[in-house]
Amino acid sequence: MNPGILYAFCAYVIWGMFPIYFKSLQEIPPLEVLMYRMVWALVFLAIVLSVRRQWSWLKPVLRQPRVLAGFTASALLLSSNWYLYIWSVNNDRVIDASLGYFMTPLVNVLLGSMILGERLRRLQWMAVGMAAIGVLWLTWQNGQPPWVSLLLGITFGLYGLLRKTASLGTLEGLSLETMLLLPLAVVSLLLMTAQGAHGFSDASTSTKWLMLASGPITAIPLLLFGAAARLVPLSTMGLMQYITPSLQLMIGIWLYHEPFGEARLIGFAAIWIALGLYSLDGIWQSWRRQRAA
């Protein structure tokens, strides 16, 4: 078996189990969790880079303002996505979060058309249209758009767009992003402490250990994903990515008993049909390329 399949499966399953992890950190406010996550992720990544003796890329990058500006933008998008996800899990919105990640591939297609000028094929247009129907249905049923889902999908889609054109690999890129976020994290934690916020220091011992583990928990699936992307065809990765939101949806329904009535099911079904059309288009295009080769 292609080892990349195993790497991708492990990465998507770890991401799919994130609601359980972040629910266990409810003693600490979401913003504080985010800041500590930035710090410990950088500590873990620095250890990995040191073990692999992989620091040579940093000095040239620091001399390239355009690259630093691009990674600053991607770092801010990533931190926004992280915060919104942590907030949604701790406010019993796991199902909404899963919908956001179901929508991400379709957001990517739309962003590619709007920003990169990519022409959408017929099935892609149908997929985007069906997703829009699902969003409009949920808006009508709830009296407002599914903001949490939309913002998660948009921020992660924009982050992916920036990383698609970035010059650094997964490990180096994430390391640079966390380096750029470190001053923000340190200043925020100092201000929180000065204002009497002691979520981490007042938390139980088990919660503190779980918070310290946020470094490897953040970095390991990204490293697995990066390794898989080099070994597995893009069409296969595209199909496997639905493991993550599917697990999150099941956790939201069966473990945390979040409401998932008929009206909500119809909205999700429209998104799933859209993803089916999107996946069918990807498989068809992959088959055509193989046949041409």
Short mmCIF file of C-alpha atoms in Angstrom, two decimals:
data_model
loop_
_atom_site.label_atom_id
_atom_site.label_comp_id
_atom_site.label_asym_id
_atom_site.label_seq_id
_atom_site.Cartn_x
_atom_site.Cartn_y
_atom_site.Cartn_z
CA MET A 1 0.00 0.00 0.00
CA ASN A 2 1.15 3.51 -0.75
CA PRO A 3 2.38 4.84 2.67
CA GLY A 4 0.98 8.26 1.73
CA ILE A 5 -2.54 6.83 2.08
CA LEU A 6 -1.77 5.92 5.71
CA TYR A 7 -0.22 9.35 6.38
CA ALA A 8 -3.26 11.13 4.94
CA PHE A 9 -5.70 8.87 6.82
CA CYS A 10 -3.92 9.51 10.13
CA ALA A 11 -3.84 13.28 9.53
CA TYR A 12 -7.54 13.48 8.67
CA VAL A 13 -8.54 11.28 11.63
CA ILE A 14 -6.51 13.42 14.07
CA TRP A 15 -8.18 16.57 12.74
CA GLY A 16 -11.55 14.83 12.95
CA MET A 17 -11.00 14.12 16.65
CA PHE A 18 -10.13 17.75 17.45
CA PRO A 19 -13.57 18.51 18.99
CA ILE A 20 -12.86 16.02 21.79
CA TYR A 21 -9.47 17.60 22.46
CA PHE A 22 -10.68 21.21 22.53
CA LYS A 23 -13.75 20.31 24.60
CA SER A 24 -11.32 19.07 27.26
CA LEU A 25 -9.81 22.59 27.43
CA GLN A 26 -13.06 24.36 28.34
CA GLU A 27 -11.54 25.55 31.63
CA ILE A 28 -9.42 27.96 29.57
CA PRO A 29 -11.03 30.76 27.47
CA PRO A 30 -10.80 30.18 23.68
CA LEU A 31 -8.56 33.21 23.06
CA GLU A 32 -6.10 32.06 25.70
CA VAL A 33 -6.13 28.54 24.25
CA LEU A 34 -5.28 30.03 20.86
CA MET A 35 -2.33 32.03 22.20
CA TYR A 36 -0.86 29.07 24.07
CA ARG A 37 -1.40 26.91 21.01
CA MET A 38 0.73 29.32 18.96
CA VAL A 39 3.52 29.25 21.56
CA TRP A 40 3.67 25.48 22.06
CA ALA A 41 3.31 24.76 18.34
CA LEU A 42 6.40 26.92 17.71
CA VAL A 43 8.33 25.17 20.50
CA PHE A 44 7.56 21.76 19.00
CA LEU A 45 8.36 22.88 15.45
CA ALA A 46 11.68 24.38 16.62
CA ILE A 47 12.59 21.01 18.15
CA VAL A 48 11.71 19.22 14.90
CA LEU A 49 13.75 21.69 12.83
CA SER A 50 16.70 21.34 15.19
CA VAL A 51 16.62 17.53 15.11
CA ARG A 52 16.47 17.61 11.30
CA ARG A 53 19.04 20.44 11.11
CA GLN A 54 16.69 22.28 8.83
CA TRP A 55 17.24 25.95 9.64
CA SER A 56 19.08 27.02 6.49
CA TRP A 57 15.90 28.29 4.83
CA LEU A 58 15.22 30.94 7.50
CA LYS A 59 18.00 33.44 6.84
CA PRO A 60 17.25 33.92 3.11
CA VAL A 61 13.52 34.25 3.84
CA LEU A 62 14.11 37.04 6.37
CA ARG A 63 15.64 39.08 3.53
CA GLN A 64 12.50 38.81 1.38
CA PRO A 65 9.84 41.31 2.52
CA ARG A 66 7.30 40.07 -0.01
CA VAL A 67 7.55 36.50 1.28
CA LEU A 68 7.28 37.70 4.89
CA ALA A 69 4.21 39.78 4.01
CA GLY A 70 2.56 36.78 2.37
CA PHE A 71 3.22 34.53 5.33
CA THR A 72 2.05 37.23 7.75
CA ALA A 73 -1.28 37.27 5.91
CA SER A 74 -1.52 33.46 5.92
CA ALA A 75 -0.58 33.39 9.64
CA LEU A 76 -3.39 35.82 10.49
CA LEU A 77 -5.88 33.77 8.46
CA LEU A 78 -4.72 30.56 10.13
CA SER A 79 -4.98 32.05 13.63
CA SER A 80 -8.47 33.41 12.83
CA ASN A 81 -9.54 29.96 11.65
CA TRP A 82 -8.05 28.34 14.76
CA TYR A 83 -9.81 30.78 17.09
CA LEU A 84 -13.18 30.40 15.39
CA TYR A 85 -12.88 26.62 15.51
CA ILE A 86 -11.95 26.57 19.21
CA TRP A 87 -14.81 28.98 19.97
CA SER A 88 -17.34 26.91 18.02
CA VAL A 89 -16.35 23.66 19.77
CA ASN A 90 -16.53 25.26 23.23
CA ASN A 91 -19.92 26.84 22.42
CA ASP A 92 -21.57 23.60 21.27
CA ARG A 93 -21.26 24.39 17.55
CA VAL A 94 -19.32 21.29 16.47
CA ILE A 95 -21.85 20.52 13.73
CA ASP A 96 -21.54 24.07 12.38
CA ALA A 97 -17.76 23.66 12.37
CA SER A 98 -18.02 20.39 10.45
CA LEU A 99 -20.20 22.10 7.84
CA GLY A 100 -17.50 24.75 7.40
CA TYR A 101 -14.93 22.11 6.52
CA PHE A 102 -17.38 20.29 4.25
CA MET A 103 -17.72 23.59 2.39
CA THR A 104 -13.98 24.32 2.14
CA PRO A 105 -13.33 22.46 -1.17
CA LEU A 106 -16.19 24.37 -2.79
CA VAL A 107 -14.86 27.64 -1.38
CA ASN A 108 -11.49 26.75 -2.91
CA VAL A 109 -13.10 26.25 -6.33
CA LEU A 110 -14.90 29.60 -6.08
CA LEU A 111 -11.77 31.44 -4.92
CA GLY A 112 -9.79 29.90 -7.78
CA SER A 113 -12.33 31.28 -10.21
CA MET A 114 -12.61 34.73 -8.63
CA ILE A 115 -8.95 35.38 -7.73
CA LEU A 116 -6.84 33.14 -9.97
CA GLY A 117 -9.08 33.41 -13.00
CA GLU A 118 -9.57 29.65 -13.26
CA ARG A 119 -12.47 28.61 -15.49
CA LEU A 120 -15.01 26.40 -13.77
CA ARG A 121 -16.21 23.31 -15.57
CA ARG A 122 -19.89 22.44 -15.80
CA LEU A 123 -19.91 20.01 -12.87
CA GLN A 124 -18.01 22.53 -10.75
CA TRP A 125 -20.61 25.21 -11.48
CA MET A 126 -23.34 22.73 -10.55
CA ALA A 127 -21.51 21.94 -7.30
CA VAL A 128 -21.17 25.61 -6.37
CA GLY A 129 -24.83 26.22 -7.23
CA MET A 130 -26.01 23.27 -5.11
CA ALA A 131 -23.89 24.46 -2.19
CA ALA A 132 -25.45 27.93 -2.52
CA ILE A 133 -28.90 26.32 -2.35
CA GLY A 134 -27.88 24.54 0.85
CA VAL A 135 -26.61 27.76 2.43
CA LEU A 136 -29.76 29.65 1.40
CA TRP A 137 -31.93 26.87 2.87
CA LEU A 138 -30.08 26.99 6.20
CA THR A 139 -30.32 30.79 6.18
CA TRP A 140 -34.07 30.64 5.64
CA GLN A 141 -34.54 28.00 8.33
CA ASN A 142 -32.39 29.75 10.96
CA GLY A 143 -33.27 33.34 10.10
CA GLN A 144 -29.60 34.13 9.48
CA PRO A 145 -26.73 32.72 7.42
CA PRO A 146 -24.61 29.93 8.96
CA TRP A 147 -21.89 32.44 9.84
CA VAL A 148 -19.66 30.06 11.77
CA SER A 149 -19.57 27.57 8.90
CA LEU A 150 -19.08 30.24 6.25
CA LEU A 151 -16.26 31.99 8.10
CA LEU A 152 -14.46 28.72 8.79
CA GLY A 153 -14.72 27.73 5.15
CA ILE A 154 -13.66 31.15 3.85
CA THR A 155 -10.70 31.67 6.21
CA PHE A 156 -9.34 28.17 5.56
CA GLY A 157 -9.97 28.54 1.83
CA LEU A 158 -8.07 31.84 1.71
CA TYR A 159 -5.29 30.32 3.81
CA GLY A 160 -5.01 27.43 1.38
CA LEU A 161 -4.92 29.86 -1.54
CA LEU A 162 -2.00 31.77 -0.04
CA ARG A 163 -0.11 28.57 0.84
CA LYS A 164 -0.71 27.23 -2.67
CA THR A 165 1.45 30.02 -4.09
CA ALA A 166 3.96 30.08 -1.20
CA SER A 167 7.63 29.27 -1.70
CA LEU A 168 8.12 27.21 1.50
CA GLY A 169 7.16 23.65 2.32
CA THR A 170 4.71 22.55 5.00
CA LEU A 171 7.18 22.37 7.92
CA GLU A 172 9.04 25.57 7.06
CA GLY A 173 5.86 27.48 6.24
CA LEU A 174 4.08 26.56 9.47
CA SER A 175 7.23 27.33 11.46
CA LEU A 176 7.51 30.78 9.89
CA GLU A 177 3.81 31.46 10.50
CA THR A 178 4.10 30.57 14.19
CA MET A 179 7.27 32.70 14.47
CA LEU A 180 5.38 35.66 13.04
CA LEU A 181 2.49 35.02 15.44
CA LEU A 182 4.73 34.64 18.51
CA PRO A 183 4.94 38.40 19.39
CA LEU A 184 1.15 38.65 19.18
CA ALA A 185 0.77 35.59 21.41
CA VAL A 186 3.28 36.78 24.03
CA VAL A 187 1.84 40.32 24.23
CA SER A 188 -1.71 38.98 24.44
CA LEU A 189 -0.84 36.55 27.22
CA LEU A 190 0.95 39.31 29.18
CA LEU A 191 -2.08 41.59 28.83
CA MET A 192 -4.44 38.81 29.89
CA THR A 193 -2.31 38.13 32.95
CA ALA A 194 -2.17 41.85 33.81
CA GLN A 195 -5.97 42.01 33.60
CA GLY A 196 -6.38 39.08 35.96
CA ALA A 197 -7.05 36.33 33.43
CA HIS A 198 -5.39 33.17 34.73
CA GLY A 199 -7.17 30.42 32.80
CA PHE A 200 -4.05 28.32 32.32
CA SER A 201 -2.54 28.83 35.77
CA ASP A 202 -5.87 28.11 37.50
CA ALA A 203 -6.68 25.06 35.36
CA SER A 204 -6.41 21.49 36.61
CA THR A 205 -3.15 19.59 36.15
CA SER A 206 -4.63 17.38 33.41
CA THR A 207 -5.82 20.44 31.48
CA LYS A 208 -2.36 22.02 31.73
CA TRP A 209 -0.75 18.90 30.29
CA LEU A 210 -3.31 18.81 27.50
CA MET A 211 -2.55 22.46 26.74
CA LEU A 212 1.18 21.72 26.61
CA ALA A 213 0.40 18.94 24.15
CA SER A 214 -1.15 21.45 21.73
CA GLY A 215 2.25 21.85 20.06
CA PRO A 216 2.60 18.30 18.71
CA ILE A 217 -1.17 17.96 18.30
CA THR A 218 -1.10 20.98 15.99
CA ALA A 219 2.05 20.13 14.05
CA ILE A 220 1.97 16.33 13.64
CA PRO A 221 -1.15 16.10 11.41
CA LEU A 222 0.17 18.96 9.26
CA LEU A 223 3.49 17.14 8.82
CA LEU A 224 1.65 13.91 7.98
CA PHE A 225 -0.50 15.80 5.49
CA GLY A 226 2.55 17.38 3.89
CA ALA A 227 4.21 13.97 3.52
CA ALA A 228 1.02 12.45 2.09
CA ALA A 229 0.57 15.24 -0.46
CA ARG A 230 3.91 14.28 -2.04
CA LEU A 231 2.98 10.59 -2.35
CA VAL A 232 -0.76 10.51 -3.07
CA PRO A 233 -2.60 11.79 -6.18
CA LEU A 234 -4.51 15.03 -5.62
CA SER A 235 -7.82 13.38 -6.56
CA THR A 236 -7.33 10.77 -3.80
CA MET A 237 -6.44 13.45 -1.25
CA GLY A 238 -9.55 15.35 -2.33
CA LEU A 239 -11.79 12.39 -1.55
CA MET A 240 -10.06 11.52 1.73
CA GLN A 241 -10.39 15.07 3.09
CA TYR A 242 -14.08 14.40 3.89
CA ILE A 243 -12.97 12.05 6.68
CA THR A 244 -12.34 15.06 8.95
CA PRO A 245 -15.73 16.85 8.79
CA SER A 246 -17.55 13.49 8.75
CA LEU A 247 -15.93 12.51 12.06
CA GLN A 248 -16.64 15.96 13.50
CA LEU A 249 -20.29 15.70 12.45
CA MET A 250 -20.66 12.28 14.08
CA ILE A 251 -18.98 13.53 17.26
CA GLY A 252 -21.31 16.56 17.37
CA ILE A 253 -24.43 14.42 16.94
CA TRP A 254 -23.64 11.26 18.89
CA LEU A 255 -21.16 12.35 21.54
CA TYR A 256 -22.31 15.90 22.33
CA HIS A 257 -25.96 15.49 21.28
CA GLU A 258 -26.16 18.73 19.32
CA PRO A 259 -29.50 19.21 17.53
CA PHE A 260 -29.63 17.87 13.97
CA GLY A 261 -33.23 17.95 12.82
CA GLU A 262 -34.82 17.42 9.44
CA ALA A 263 -34.39 21.04 8.31
CA ARG A 264 -30.69 20.97 9.08
CA LEU A 265 -30.32 17.58 7.39
CA ILE A 266 -31.77 19.00 4.16
CA GLY A 267 -29.18 21.82 4.17
CA PHE A 268 -26.35 19.38 4.79
CA ALA A 269 -27.70 17.06 2.09
CA ALA A 270 -27.46 19.87 -0.46
CA ILE A 271 -23.81 20.43 0.53
CA TRP A 272 -23.11 16.68 0.29
CA ILE A 273 -24.64 16.54 -3.20
CA ALA A 274 -22.44 19.50 -4.15
CA LEU A 275 -19.37 17.66 -2.82
CA GLY A 276 -20.41 14.56 -4.77
CA LEU A 277 -20.52 16.59 -7.99
CA TYR A 278 -17.18 18.19 -7.16
CA SER A 279 -15.58 14.81 -6.45
CA LEU A 280 -17.08 13.31 -9.61
CA ASP A 281 -15.56 16.11 -11.65
CA GLY A 282 -12.15 15.51 -10.03
CA ILE A 283 -12.30 11.75 -10.73
CA TRP A 284 -13.39 12.36 -14.32
CA GLN A 285 -10.58 14.84 -14.98
CA SER A 286 -8.03 12.49 -13.40
CA TRP A 287 -9.25 9.63 -15.59
CA ARG A 288 -9.02 11.79 -18.72
CA ARG A 289 -5.44 12.80 -17.88
CA GLN A 290 -4.42 9.18 -17.29
CA ARG A 291 -6.04 8.12 -20.56
CA ALA A 292 -4.30 10.91 -22.46
CA ALA A 293 -0.96 9.92 -20.93
#
